[in-house]
Short mmCIF file of C-alpha atoms in Angstrom, two decimals:
data_model
loop_
_atom_site.label_atom_id
_atom_site.label_comp_id
_atom_site.label_asym_id
_atom_site.label_seq_id
_atom_site.Cartn_x
_atom_site.Cartn_y
_atom_site.Cartn_z
CA MET A 1 -36.99 1.29 -40.75
CA LEU A 2 -36.72 3.67 -37.81
CA THR A 3 -33.86 6.12 -37.79
CA LYS A 4 -32.71 8.72 -35.33
CA LYS A 5 -31.81 12.16 -36.63
CA ILE A 6 -28.67 13.73 -35.17
CA SER A 7 -27.60 17.23 -36.05
CA ILE A 8 -24.21 18.76 -35.44
CA ALA A 9 -24.05 22.49 -36.19
CA SER A 10 -25.35 22.83 -39.75
CA TYR A 11 -24.57 19.24 -40.77
CA SER A 12 -27.20 16.57 -40.21
CA TYR A 13 -27.14 12.87 -40.91
CA ARG A 14 -29.22 9.86 -40.04
CA GLN A 15 -27.99 7.15 -37.66
CA PRO A 16 -29.32 3.59 -38.07
CA PRO A 17 -31.07 2.03 -35.07
CA LEU A 18 -29.21 -0.23 -32.65
CA CYS A 19 -28.72 -3.76 -33.85
CA LEU A 20 -30.76 -6.28 -31.87
CA CYS A 21 -28.69 -9.32 -32.70
CA PHE A 22 -28.98 -12.55 -30.77
CA ILE A 23 -25.67 -13.52 -29.16
CA ASN A 24 -25.13 -16.77 -27.34
CA ILE A 25 -23.91 -15.46 -23.95
CA SER A 26 -22.95 -18.89 -22.62
CA SER A 27 -20.50 -19.51 -25.46
CA LEU A 28 -18.87 -16.11 -24.88
CA ALA A 29 -18.54 -16.80 -21.16
CA ALA A 30 -17.07 -20.23 -21.83
CA ALA A 31 -14.56 -18.77 -24.27
CA ALA A 32 -13.58 -16.03 -21.80
CA THR A 33 -12.96 -18.47 -18.94
CA ALA A 34 -11.37 -21.25 -21.01
CA HIS A 35 -7.84 -20.00 -20.33
CA ARG A 36 -8.20 -19.56 -16.55
CA PRO A 37 -9.48 -21.93 -13.87
CA ALA A 38 -12.84 -21.29 -12.27
CA PRO A 39 -12.72 -19.70 -8.81
CA PRO A 40 -13.41 -22.07 -5.91
CA VAL A 41 -17.01 -22.39 -4.79
CA MET A 42 -16.05 -22.25 -1.11
CA CYS A 43 -13.04 -20.85 0.71
CA GLU A 44 -10.27 -23.44 1.09
CA TRP A 45 -9.05 -23.78 4.68
CA TYR A 46 -5.96 -25.49 6.08
CA ARG A 47 -4.94 -26.49 9.59
CA ARG A 48 -1.37 -26.55 10.88
CA ASN A 49 -0.80 -28.80 13.92
CA TYR A 50 2.23 -27.92 16.05
CA ALA A 51 4.35 -30.19 18.26
CA CYS A 52 3.16 -28.34 21.37
CA GLY A 53 -0.42 -29.48 20.72
CA HIS A 54 -1.76 -26.15 19.48
CA HIS A 55 -3.10 -25.67 15.97
CA PHE A 56 -3.64 -22.81 13.54
CA THR A 57 -6.45 -22.65 10.99
CA GLY A 58 -6.12 -20.30 8.03
CA ALA A 59 -7.48 -19.76 4.55
CA SER A 60 -5.31 -20.97 1.69
CA GLU A 61 -7.63 -19.49 -0.95
CA TRP A 62 -10.65 -17.20 -0.78
CA CYS A 63 -13.71 -17.90 -2.91
CA TYR A 64 -15.34 -15.48 -5.34
CA ARG A 65 -18.15 -14.71 -2.87
CA TYR A 66 -15.65 -13.60 -0.21
CA SER A 67 -13.78 -11.39 -2.66
CA GLN A 68 -17.03 -9.62 -3.51
CA THR A 69 -18.79 -9.45 -0.10
CA GLN A 70 -16.01 -9.98 2.50
CA LYS A 71 -18.23 -12.63 4.14
CA ARG A 72 -16.41 -15.82 5.03
CA CYS A 73 -17.70 -19.27 4.21
CA LYS A 74 -18.15 -22.03 6.76
CA VAL A 75 -14.78 -23.44 7.85
CA VAL A 76 -14.21 -26.81 6.19
CA VAL A 77 -10.56 -27.90 6.51
CA THR A 78 -9.33 -29.47 3.28
CA GLN A 79 -5.64 -29.81 4.15
CA VAL A 80 -3.81 -30.65 7.41
CA ASP A 81 -0.10 -29.86 7.88
CA TYR A 82 2.06 -31.17 10.73
CA ASP A 83 4.84 -28.93 12.02
CA SER A 84 7.60 -30.27 14.29
CA SER A 85 8.20 -26.86 15.88
CA VAL A 86 6.20 -25.17 18.63
CA CYS A 87 3.78 -22.32 17.98
CA LYS A 88 4.71 -18.66 18.46
CA SER A 89 2.89 -18.26 21.77
CA CYS A 90 4.67 -21.29 23.28
CA MET A 91 7.95 -20.04 21.87
CA LYS A 92 7.44 -16.68 23.61
CA LYS A 93 6.67 -18.42 26.91
CA GLY A 94 9.81 -20.56 26.72
CA VAL A 95 12.22 -17.71 25.99
CA LYS A 96 12.99 -15.56 29.02
CA THR A 97 13.68 -11.97 28.24
CA GLU A 98 16.95 -10.73 29.63
CA VAL A 99 16.75 -7.47 31.54
CA PRO A 100 19.55 -4.88 31.55
CA TRP A 101 20.16 -5.34 35.30
CA GLU A 102 20.59 -9.14 35.06
CA HIS A 103 24.28 -8.88 36.00
CA MET A 104 23.31 -7.27 39.33
CA ILE A 105 21.11 -10.19 40.51
CA ASP A 106 22.76 -12.76 42.78
CA ARG A 107 21.15 -16.05 41.80
CA SER A 108 23.58 -18.26 43.77
CA LYS A 109 21.34 -18.46 46.83
CA PHE A 110 18.37 -19.56 44.69
CA ASP A 111 20.25 -22.19 42.66
CA PRO A 112 19.40 -25.71 43.99
CA ASN A 113 22.32 -27.31 42.07
CA GLN A 114 24.94 -25.25 43.87
CA GLU A 115 26.18 -26.67 47.19
#
């Protein structure tokens, strides 16, 4: 049997060699992941369709590969949501911003409804 001699100050003792036991790695991995679900193989994407006709595509869950490399998978939409509202860009176009000098503008000559 091979041993390795270790000396500390004046005290010396013998340490046994490392144990080369055979461990079933697959059973340990299965036991470690039994309590949690496996990460998705690909990123899960969703699409939200708005009433204005626009849509938004986003990731609902990133895969393990993305969390390690920051490289996105191919976009495969797995879920489609329909939203009855308009998107943010259309909402911004529809809302006119009021300026501080609005009270000074005479809009009566430009109003077609006024006689």
